[in-house]
Each structure stands twice: as C-alpha cells, then as structure tokens.
Tab-separated table of C-alpha atoms in Angstrom:
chain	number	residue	atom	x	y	z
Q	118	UNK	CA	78.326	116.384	48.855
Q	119	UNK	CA	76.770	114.303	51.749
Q	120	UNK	CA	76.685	116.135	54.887
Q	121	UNK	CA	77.294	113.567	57.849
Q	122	UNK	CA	77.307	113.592	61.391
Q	123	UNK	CA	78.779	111.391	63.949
Q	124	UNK	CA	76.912	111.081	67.205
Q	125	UNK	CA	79.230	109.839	69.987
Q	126	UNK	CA	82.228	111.715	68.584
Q	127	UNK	CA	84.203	110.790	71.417
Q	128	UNK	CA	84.707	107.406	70.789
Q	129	UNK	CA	87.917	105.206	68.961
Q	130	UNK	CA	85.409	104.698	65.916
Q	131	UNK	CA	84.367	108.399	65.801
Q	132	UNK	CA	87.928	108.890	65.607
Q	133	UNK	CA	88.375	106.799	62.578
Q	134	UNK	CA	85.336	108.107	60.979
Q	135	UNK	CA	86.849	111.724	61.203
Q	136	UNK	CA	90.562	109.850	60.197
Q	137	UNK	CA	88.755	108.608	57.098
Q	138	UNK	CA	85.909	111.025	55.982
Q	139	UNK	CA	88.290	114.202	55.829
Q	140	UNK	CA	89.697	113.225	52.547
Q	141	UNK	CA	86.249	111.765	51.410
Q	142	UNK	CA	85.535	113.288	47.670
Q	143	UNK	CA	81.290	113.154	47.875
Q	144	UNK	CA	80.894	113.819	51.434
Q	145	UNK	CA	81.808	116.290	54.672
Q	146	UNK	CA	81.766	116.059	57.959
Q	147	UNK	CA	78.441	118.463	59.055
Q	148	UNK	CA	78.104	117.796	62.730
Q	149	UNK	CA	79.918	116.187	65.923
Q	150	UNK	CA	77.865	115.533	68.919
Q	151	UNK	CA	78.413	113.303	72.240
Q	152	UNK	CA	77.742	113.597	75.791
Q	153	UNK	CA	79.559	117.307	76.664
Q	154	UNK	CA	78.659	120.242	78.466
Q	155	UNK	CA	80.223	122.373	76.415
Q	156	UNK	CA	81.142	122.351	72.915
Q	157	UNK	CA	84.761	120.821	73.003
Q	158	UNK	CA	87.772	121.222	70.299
Q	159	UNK	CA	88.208	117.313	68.421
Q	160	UNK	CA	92.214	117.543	69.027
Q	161	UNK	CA	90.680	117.043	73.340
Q	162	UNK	CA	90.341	113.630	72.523
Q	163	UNK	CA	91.945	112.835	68.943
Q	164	UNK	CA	95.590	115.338	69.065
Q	165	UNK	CA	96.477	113.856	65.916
Q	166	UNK	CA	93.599	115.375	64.036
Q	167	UNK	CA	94.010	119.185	65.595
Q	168	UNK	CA	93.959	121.409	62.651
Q	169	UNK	CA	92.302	118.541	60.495
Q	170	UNK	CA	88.956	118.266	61.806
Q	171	UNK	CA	87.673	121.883	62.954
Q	172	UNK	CA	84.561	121.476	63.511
Q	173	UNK	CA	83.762	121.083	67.614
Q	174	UNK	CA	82.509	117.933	69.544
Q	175	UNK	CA	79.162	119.493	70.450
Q	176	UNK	CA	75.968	118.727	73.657
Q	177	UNK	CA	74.093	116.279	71.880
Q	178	UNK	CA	71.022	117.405	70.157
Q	179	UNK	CA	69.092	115.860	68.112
Q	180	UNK	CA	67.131	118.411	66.292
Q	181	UNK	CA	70.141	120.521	65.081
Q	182	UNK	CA	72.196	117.398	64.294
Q	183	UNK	CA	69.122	116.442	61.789
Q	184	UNK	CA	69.029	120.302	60.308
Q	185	UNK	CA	72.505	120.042	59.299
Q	186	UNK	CA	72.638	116.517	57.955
Q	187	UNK	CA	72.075	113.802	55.566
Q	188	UNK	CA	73.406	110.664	57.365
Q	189	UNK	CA	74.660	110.137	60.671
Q	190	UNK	CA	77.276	107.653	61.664
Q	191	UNK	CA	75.947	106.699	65.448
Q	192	UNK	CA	79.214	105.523	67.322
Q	193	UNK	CA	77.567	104.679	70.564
Q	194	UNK	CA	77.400	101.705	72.851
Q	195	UNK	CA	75.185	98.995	72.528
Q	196	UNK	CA	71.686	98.835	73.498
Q	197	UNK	CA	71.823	102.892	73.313
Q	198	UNK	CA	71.905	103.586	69.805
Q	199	UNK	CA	68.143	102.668	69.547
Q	200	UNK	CA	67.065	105.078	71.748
Q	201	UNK	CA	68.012	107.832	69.153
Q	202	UNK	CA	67.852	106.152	65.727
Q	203	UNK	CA	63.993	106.508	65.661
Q	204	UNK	CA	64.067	110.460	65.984
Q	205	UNK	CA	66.942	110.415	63.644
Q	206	UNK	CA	64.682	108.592	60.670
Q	207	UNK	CA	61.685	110.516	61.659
Q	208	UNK	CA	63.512	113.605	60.924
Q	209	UNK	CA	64.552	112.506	57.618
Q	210	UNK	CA	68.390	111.418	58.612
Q	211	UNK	CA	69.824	108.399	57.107
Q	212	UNK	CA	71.679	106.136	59.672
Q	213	UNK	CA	74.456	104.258	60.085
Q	214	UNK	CA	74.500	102.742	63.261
Q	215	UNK	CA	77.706	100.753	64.395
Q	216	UNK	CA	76.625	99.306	67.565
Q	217	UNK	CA	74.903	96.208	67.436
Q	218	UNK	CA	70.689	97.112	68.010
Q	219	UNK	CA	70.060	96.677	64.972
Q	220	UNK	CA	72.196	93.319	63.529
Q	221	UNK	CA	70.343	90.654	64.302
Q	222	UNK	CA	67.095	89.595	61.814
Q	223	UNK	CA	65.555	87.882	65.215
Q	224	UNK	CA	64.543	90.520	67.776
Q	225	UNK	CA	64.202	87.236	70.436
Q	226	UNK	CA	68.119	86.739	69.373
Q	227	UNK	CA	69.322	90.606	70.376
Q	228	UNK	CA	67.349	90.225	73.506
Q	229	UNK	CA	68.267	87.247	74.711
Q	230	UNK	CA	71.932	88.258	73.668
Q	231	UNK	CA	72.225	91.606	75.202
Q	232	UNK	CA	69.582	91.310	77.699
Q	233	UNK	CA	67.448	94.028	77.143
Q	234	UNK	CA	63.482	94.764	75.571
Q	235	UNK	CA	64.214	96.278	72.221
Q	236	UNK	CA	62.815	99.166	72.081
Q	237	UNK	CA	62.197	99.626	68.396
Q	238	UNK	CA	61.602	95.946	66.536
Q	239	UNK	CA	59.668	97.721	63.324
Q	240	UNK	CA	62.644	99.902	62.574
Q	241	UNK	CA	65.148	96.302	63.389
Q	242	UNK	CA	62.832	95.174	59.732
Q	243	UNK	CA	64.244	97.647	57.949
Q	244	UNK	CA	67.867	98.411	58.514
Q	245	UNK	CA	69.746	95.436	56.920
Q	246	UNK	CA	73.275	93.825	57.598
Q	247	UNK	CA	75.617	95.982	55.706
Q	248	UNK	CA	78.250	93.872	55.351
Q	249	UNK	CA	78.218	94.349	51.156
Q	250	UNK	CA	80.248	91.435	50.491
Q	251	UNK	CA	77.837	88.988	51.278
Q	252	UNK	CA	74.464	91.572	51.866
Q	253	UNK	CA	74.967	93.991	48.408
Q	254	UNK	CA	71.491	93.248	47.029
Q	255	UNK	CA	69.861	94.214	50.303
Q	256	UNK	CA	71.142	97.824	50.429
Q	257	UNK	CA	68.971	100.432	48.454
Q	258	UNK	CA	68.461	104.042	48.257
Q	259	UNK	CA	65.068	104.058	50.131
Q	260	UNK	CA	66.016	102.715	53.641
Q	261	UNK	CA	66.077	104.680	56.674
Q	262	UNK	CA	69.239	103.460	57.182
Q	263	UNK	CA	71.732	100.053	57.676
Q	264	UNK	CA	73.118	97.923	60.514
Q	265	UNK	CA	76.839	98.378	60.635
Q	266	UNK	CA	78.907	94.915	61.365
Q	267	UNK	CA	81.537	94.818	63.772
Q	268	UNK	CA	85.128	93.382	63.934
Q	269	UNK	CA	84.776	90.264	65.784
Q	270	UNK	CA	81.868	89.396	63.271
Q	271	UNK	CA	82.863	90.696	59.997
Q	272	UNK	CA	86.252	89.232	60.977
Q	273	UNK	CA	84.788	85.757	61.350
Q	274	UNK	CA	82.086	85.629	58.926
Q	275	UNK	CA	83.938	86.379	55.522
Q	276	UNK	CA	86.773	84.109	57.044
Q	277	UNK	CA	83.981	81.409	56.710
Q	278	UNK	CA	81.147	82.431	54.000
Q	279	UNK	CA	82.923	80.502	51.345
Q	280	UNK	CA	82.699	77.410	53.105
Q	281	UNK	CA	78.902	77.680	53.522
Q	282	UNK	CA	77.618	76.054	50.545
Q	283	UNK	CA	79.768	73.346	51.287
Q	284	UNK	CA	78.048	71.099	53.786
Q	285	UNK	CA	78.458	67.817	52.063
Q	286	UNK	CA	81.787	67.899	52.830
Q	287	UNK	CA	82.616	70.149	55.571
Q	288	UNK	CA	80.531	69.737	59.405
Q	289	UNK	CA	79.206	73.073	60.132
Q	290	UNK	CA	78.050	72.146	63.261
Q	291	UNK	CA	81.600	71.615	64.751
Q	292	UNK	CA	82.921	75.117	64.128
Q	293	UNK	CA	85.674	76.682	66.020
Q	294	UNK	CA	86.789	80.009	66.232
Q	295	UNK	CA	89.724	81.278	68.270
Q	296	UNK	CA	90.044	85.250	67.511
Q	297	UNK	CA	92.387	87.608	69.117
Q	298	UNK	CA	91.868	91.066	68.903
Q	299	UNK	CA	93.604	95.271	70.087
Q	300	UNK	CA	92.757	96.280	72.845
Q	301	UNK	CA	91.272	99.170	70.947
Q	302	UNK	CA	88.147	96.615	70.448
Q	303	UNK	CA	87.136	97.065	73.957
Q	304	UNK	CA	86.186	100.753	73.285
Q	305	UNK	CA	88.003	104.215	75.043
Q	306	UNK	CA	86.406	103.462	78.432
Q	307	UNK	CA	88.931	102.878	80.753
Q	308	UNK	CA	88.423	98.921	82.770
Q	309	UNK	CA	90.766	96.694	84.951
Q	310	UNK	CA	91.349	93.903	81.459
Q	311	UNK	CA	92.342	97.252	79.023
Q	312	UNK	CA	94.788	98.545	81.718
Q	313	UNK	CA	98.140	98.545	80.147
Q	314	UNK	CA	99.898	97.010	83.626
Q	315	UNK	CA	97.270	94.096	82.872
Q	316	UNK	CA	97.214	93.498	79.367
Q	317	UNK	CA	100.688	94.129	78.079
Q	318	UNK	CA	102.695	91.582	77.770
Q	319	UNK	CA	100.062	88.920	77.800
Q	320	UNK	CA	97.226	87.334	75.900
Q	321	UNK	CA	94.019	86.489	77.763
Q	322	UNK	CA	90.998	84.547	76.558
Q	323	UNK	CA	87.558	86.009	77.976
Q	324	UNK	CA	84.062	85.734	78.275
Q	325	UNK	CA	84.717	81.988	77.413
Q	326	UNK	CA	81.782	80.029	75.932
Q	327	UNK	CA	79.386	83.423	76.478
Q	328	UNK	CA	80.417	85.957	73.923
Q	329	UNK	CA	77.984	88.041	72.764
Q	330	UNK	CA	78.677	88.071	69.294
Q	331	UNK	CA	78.601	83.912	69.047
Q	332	UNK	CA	74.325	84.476	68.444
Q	333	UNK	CA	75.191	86.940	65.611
Q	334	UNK	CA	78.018	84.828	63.732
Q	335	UNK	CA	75.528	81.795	63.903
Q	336	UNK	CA	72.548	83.645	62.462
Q	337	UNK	CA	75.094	85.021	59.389
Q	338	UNK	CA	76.703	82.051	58.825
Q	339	UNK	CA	73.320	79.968	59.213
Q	340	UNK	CA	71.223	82.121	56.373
Q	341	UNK	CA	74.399	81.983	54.112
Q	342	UNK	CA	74.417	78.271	54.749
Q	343	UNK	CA	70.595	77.473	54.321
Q	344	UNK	CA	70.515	75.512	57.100
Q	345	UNK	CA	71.055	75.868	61.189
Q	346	UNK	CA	75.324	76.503	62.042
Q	347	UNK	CA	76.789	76.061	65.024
Q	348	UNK	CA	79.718	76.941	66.053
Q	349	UNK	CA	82.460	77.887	69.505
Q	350	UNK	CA	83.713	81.454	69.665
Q	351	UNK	CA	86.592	82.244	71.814
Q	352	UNK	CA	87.713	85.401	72.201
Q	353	UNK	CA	91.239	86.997	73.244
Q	354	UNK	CA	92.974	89.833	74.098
Q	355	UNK	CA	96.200	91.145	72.423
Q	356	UNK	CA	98.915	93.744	73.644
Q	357	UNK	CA	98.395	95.579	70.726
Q	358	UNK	CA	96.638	98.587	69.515
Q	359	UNK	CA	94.724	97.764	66.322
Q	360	UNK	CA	94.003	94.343	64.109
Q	361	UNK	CA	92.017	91.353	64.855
Q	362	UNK	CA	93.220	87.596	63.151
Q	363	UNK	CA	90.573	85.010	63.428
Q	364	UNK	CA	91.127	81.368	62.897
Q	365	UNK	CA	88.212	79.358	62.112
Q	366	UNK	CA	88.496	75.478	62.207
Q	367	UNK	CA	85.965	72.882	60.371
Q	368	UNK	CA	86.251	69.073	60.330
Q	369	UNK	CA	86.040	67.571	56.924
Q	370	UNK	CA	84.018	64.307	55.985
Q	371	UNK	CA	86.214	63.729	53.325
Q	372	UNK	CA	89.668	65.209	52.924
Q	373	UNK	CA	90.180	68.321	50.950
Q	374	UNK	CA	92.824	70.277	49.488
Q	375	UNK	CA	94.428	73.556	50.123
Q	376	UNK	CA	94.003	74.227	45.988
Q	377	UNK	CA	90.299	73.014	46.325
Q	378	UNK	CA	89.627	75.230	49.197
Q	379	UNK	CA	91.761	78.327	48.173
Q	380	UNK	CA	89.778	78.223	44.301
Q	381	UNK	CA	86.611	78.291	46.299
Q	382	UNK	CA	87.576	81.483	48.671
Q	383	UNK	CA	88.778	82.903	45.066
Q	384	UNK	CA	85.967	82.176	43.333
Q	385	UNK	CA	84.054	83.296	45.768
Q	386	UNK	CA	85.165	86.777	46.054
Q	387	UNK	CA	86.068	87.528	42.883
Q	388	UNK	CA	85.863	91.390	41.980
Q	389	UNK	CA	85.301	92.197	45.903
Q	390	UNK	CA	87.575	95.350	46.484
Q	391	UNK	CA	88.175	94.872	49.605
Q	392	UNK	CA	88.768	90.806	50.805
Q	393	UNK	CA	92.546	89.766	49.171
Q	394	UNK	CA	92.215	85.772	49.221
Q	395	UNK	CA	95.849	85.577	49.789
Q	396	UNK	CA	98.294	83.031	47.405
Q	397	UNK	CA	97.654	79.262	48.084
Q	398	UNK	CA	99.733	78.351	51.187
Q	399	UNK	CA	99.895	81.683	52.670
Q	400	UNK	CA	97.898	83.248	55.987
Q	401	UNK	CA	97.334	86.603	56.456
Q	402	UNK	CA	98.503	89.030	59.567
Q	403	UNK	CA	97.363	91.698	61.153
Q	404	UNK	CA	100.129	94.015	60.084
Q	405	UNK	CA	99.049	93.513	56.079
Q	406	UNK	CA	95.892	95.250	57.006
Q	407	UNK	CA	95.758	98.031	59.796
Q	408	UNK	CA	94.615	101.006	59.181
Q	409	UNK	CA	92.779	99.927	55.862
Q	410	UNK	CA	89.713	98.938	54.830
Q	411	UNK	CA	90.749	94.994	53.535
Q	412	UNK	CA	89.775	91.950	54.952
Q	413	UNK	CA	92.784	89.313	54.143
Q	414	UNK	CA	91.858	85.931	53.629
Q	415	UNK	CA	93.839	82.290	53.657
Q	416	UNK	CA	93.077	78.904	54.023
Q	417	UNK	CA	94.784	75.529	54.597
Q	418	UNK	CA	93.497	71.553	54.805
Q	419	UNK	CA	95.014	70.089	57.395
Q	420	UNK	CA	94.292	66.337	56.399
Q	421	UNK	CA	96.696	65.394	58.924
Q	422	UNK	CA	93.905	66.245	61.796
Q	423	UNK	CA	90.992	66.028	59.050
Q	424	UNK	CA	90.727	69.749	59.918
Q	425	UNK	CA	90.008	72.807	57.256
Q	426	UNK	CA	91.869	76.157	58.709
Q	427	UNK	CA	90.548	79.533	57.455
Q	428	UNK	CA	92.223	82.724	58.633
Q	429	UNK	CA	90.625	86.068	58.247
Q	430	UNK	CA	93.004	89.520	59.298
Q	431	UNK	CA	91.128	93.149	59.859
Q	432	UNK	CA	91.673	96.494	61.349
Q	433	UNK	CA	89.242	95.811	63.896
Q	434	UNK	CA	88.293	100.001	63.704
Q	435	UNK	CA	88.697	100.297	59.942
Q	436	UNK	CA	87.330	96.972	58.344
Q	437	UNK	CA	85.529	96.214	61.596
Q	438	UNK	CA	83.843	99.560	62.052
Q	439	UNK	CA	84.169	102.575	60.594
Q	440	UNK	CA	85.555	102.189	57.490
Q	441	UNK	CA	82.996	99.498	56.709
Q	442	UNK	CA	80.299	101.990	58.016
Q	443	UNK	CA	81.525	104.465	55.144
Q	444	UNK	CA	81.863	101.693	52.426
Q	445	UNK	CA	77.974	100.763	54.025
Q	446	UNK	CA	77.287	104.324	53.018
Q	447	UNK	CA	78.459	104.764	49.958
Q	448	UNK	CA	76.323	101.618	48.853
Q	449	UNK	CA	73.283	103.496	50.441
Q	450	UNK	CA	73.621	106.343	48.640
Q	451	UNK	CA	75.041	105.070	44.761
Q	452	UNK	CA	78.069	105.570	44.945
Q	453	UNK	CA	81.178	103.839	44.444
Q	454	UNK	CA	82.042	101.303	47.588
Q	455	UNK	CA	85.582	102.518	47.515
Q	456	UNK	CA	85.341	106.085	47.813
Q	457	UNK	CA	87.304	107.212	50.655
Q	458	UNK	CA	88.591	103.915	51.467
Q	459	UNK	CA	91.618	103.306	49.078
Q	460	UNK	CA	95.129	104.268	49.452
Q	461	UNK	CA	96.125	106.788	47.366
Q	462	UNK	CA	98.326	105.323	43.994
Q	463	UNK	CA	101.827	106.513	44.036
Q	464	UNK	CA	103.976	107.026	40.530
C-alpha cells in the first residue's frame, strides 16, 4: 500500500482527495496536516466524511508528515506550495502538488503570471505536467514528484489538443475560450464574488482579458502544436457547486465537417479511460460528469460563421484536481491510471 498525506487538509480538494482515496485498493491515507493549533477531527470541516476518514487534521509538520509517508498530495494555494515541496523531496516524499508552482516549463512565464521570484526553478525541471492524456511518456518512477493540472486548464486543453496538429486548416492564433465554472473553483475561503447573496442567481465574467491561467493554456497548447498559440480566455462564474463546461472557438481556412472533426477527437483519444468523445452532433454537460474523474468531449463546424466549436465538461475538483492528482499518482508509481477513479460496475 502507498501511504499518502495531504498537506492543506482543509481545503475543497483535500476533501475530494479523502472522498476518493478511502476506497483506494493500493494506497491509504497516512497523514493530514494544515494550518491548526490543535489536531482537529476531519468531519470539522468535511461532516459528510465523519466516521469515514478517522484520522485527525493535524499542526503542520513537516518532518513527521515525511516519517509516515510515501507521497503527499499538497492542496495549498498558489505560490505556497514551493515553499514546502523542497523539504518534502529532500526527505524522500514523492509529491503531488495541485497548485500551480510548478506547471509552467518557463520559470519567466510563472513569474510574470503570478508575480512572484520562484523560489525553487531546479526542482520546476523536474516535476512534469501530469496531465497523462497528452504528458504519459513524461511520468516515470524516478521523479521527485509531478505538477498537478487544474480545472480551468485541463478543462480547456483536452477540449482543444486534437485540433493542434491541424494548423493548415484551423487559425490557432484566433482562439477563443469562454469557460464557466462552480463556485467551488474559487477555493473554501470565504470573498465578496463566492457570497451566495452575490453569486446565486447570476453568471458573472471576471478577471476579463487577465486570467492567470491564459499563460499556461498557451504554453500547453503551443508545445502540442509545434508552433507559438494564441488564444482569449474568459472566465465565468456559475451558481452552482461543482462542474466546469468550456467552449473553445477556432476559425477555419477552409470549411470542415462535424464527421471530420469528431473522427479526429476519436482518433485522437482512442483507449484514454477517462475523455468520452461524445456521438457526432452531441455536446457534453456538466451534469454527465460531476463527481467523476471523465473529461467529456464534443465538437461541431459551424460553416455558417466559418467557426469550429469544441466543448470540453469536468468536475472542476475531480477531473480538475484531485482526482487527476490520484490518476497522476498512480502513473508515478506503476500502477493502473484507473485505480480508485472508476465507478463501481453494478449486475
């Protein structure tokens, strides 16, 4: 059995990690750990896993978190997990981080994206993008440990990696993405957008023309492409829990049709457990996919507009996050990608 740890085990995607790894068959949860005085009871912050999850949400520290485990899943914010990923590896932990330090192949990109000095580039060389769909080859036994992708990203860039080898016929340099997402996205801390009285009831577009994770879709879609991408990402809020839907539009130079485009999404990812290229003519929703691990996938020409429509549906905590940080981890350590990540088959 792996023994794993979660540091920040406070947070929505700690919760799902717990959610998901308690009926894991080749690993255990080892450790909790997040900012606390005291070592707290998990049902404090996730009631519907009291009597599930036993072990307590302990005072962060680092040594005994490395004495009682294998891999740890770090759930924290951004620009913070790198403070603690170093003494992690040093200590021979593996680690899965799902904040964003550690995604982008340019240091200068991160930086100038989340505008702060990283503080450990010769670790950034070694911890490739885990997204396995498009990144298998990349993830080995011997590395300290992988980047985690997360919704807004994943969600976008297998809507689009298909399309990437085809630049003689579609303009990747007019790209536009209009993604809505949960609220759960925004993370457990309480702020004036994620108050209910604000955000139910109503769909918001934010951070307009300056997302942060614009830099990171680019630099995905660009190596998968061979060539520089550019694209618009607009975010936006939805009243709802879970689930983000992404449509991605591409002019054509010459038209192309839906059965063109849907055999090269099937093609594509043939044999991938986890994307379902839906039938020709169909587009996915969020509902199909929340609170699993599958990435659902459609596509439409629109030869009306000269226009190519891809849709891409996740579970922005499941797909986006954590369950993609366990399907990272089984990768990492030879094992099958779906362990832990299927629903059970019912006679």
């Amino acid at each position: 059995m792996i023994k794993v740890g979660i540091l920040g085990a406070k947070g929505y995607t700690a919760g799902e990690l717990m959610r998901l790894l308690v009926n894991h068959p080749q690993a255990t949860l080892a450790c909790l750990m997040a900012r606390v005085d005291t070592p707290e009871p998990v049902e404090n912050y996730f009631p519907q896993l009291r009597g599930v999850v036993t072990l307590p949400v302990e005072p962060m520290n680092l040594d005994a978190l490395a004495s009682r485990c294998d891999a740890v899943f770090l759930a924290l914010p951004h620009t913070t997990a790198q403070e603690y990923a170093p003494g992690l590896i040093a200590k021979g932990v593996k680690i899965l981080d799902l904040s964003a330090d550690f995604r982008f192949d340019s240091v200068v990109s991160y930086e100038e994206t989340y505008k702060v000095k990283h503080l450990a580039p010769e670790l950034n060389a070694q911890m490739p993008y885990a997204l396995p769909e498009l990144f298998r080859s990349q993830i080995t036994s011997d590395l300290p440990g992988l980047a985690i992708p997360g919704c807004y990203t994943t969600t976008s860039i297998l809507g689009l990696a298909p399309l990437m080898t085809h630049g003689d016929v579609l303009d990747l340099d007019h790209i536009v993405i209009n993604a809505l997402s949960g609220v759960t996205g925004a993370g457990r801390k309480p702020g004036e957008a994620t108050h209910f009285p604000e955000c139910n009831e109503s769909v918001t577009a934010y951070k307009v023309a300056s997302q942060r994770h614009r830099p990171e879709i680019e630099e995905k879609l660009s190596i998968l492409a061979g060539r520089t991408v550019r694209l618009t990402f607009t975010p936006h809020l939805m009243p709802m829990n879970r689930g983000i839907l992404a449509t991605c539009s591409i002019p054509m130079k010459r038209p192309v049709t839906t059965a063109e485009a849907h055999g090269w999404y099937e093609a594509f990812y043939q044999g991938e457990p986890f994307v379902r290229v839906l039938p020709e003519g169909l587009v996915p929703a969020t509902s199909g996919v929340v609170y699993s691990n599958f990435c659902d996938l459609g596509v439409v020409a629109d030869n009306h507009s000269g226009m190519l429509l891809a849709f891409s549906a996740t579970d922005n905590l499941t797909k986006g996050a954590s369950g993609q940080a366990i399907q990272a981890m089984n990768a990492l350590f030879g094992l099958d990608e779906t362990l832990g990540l299927l629903p059970e088959k019912r006679s």
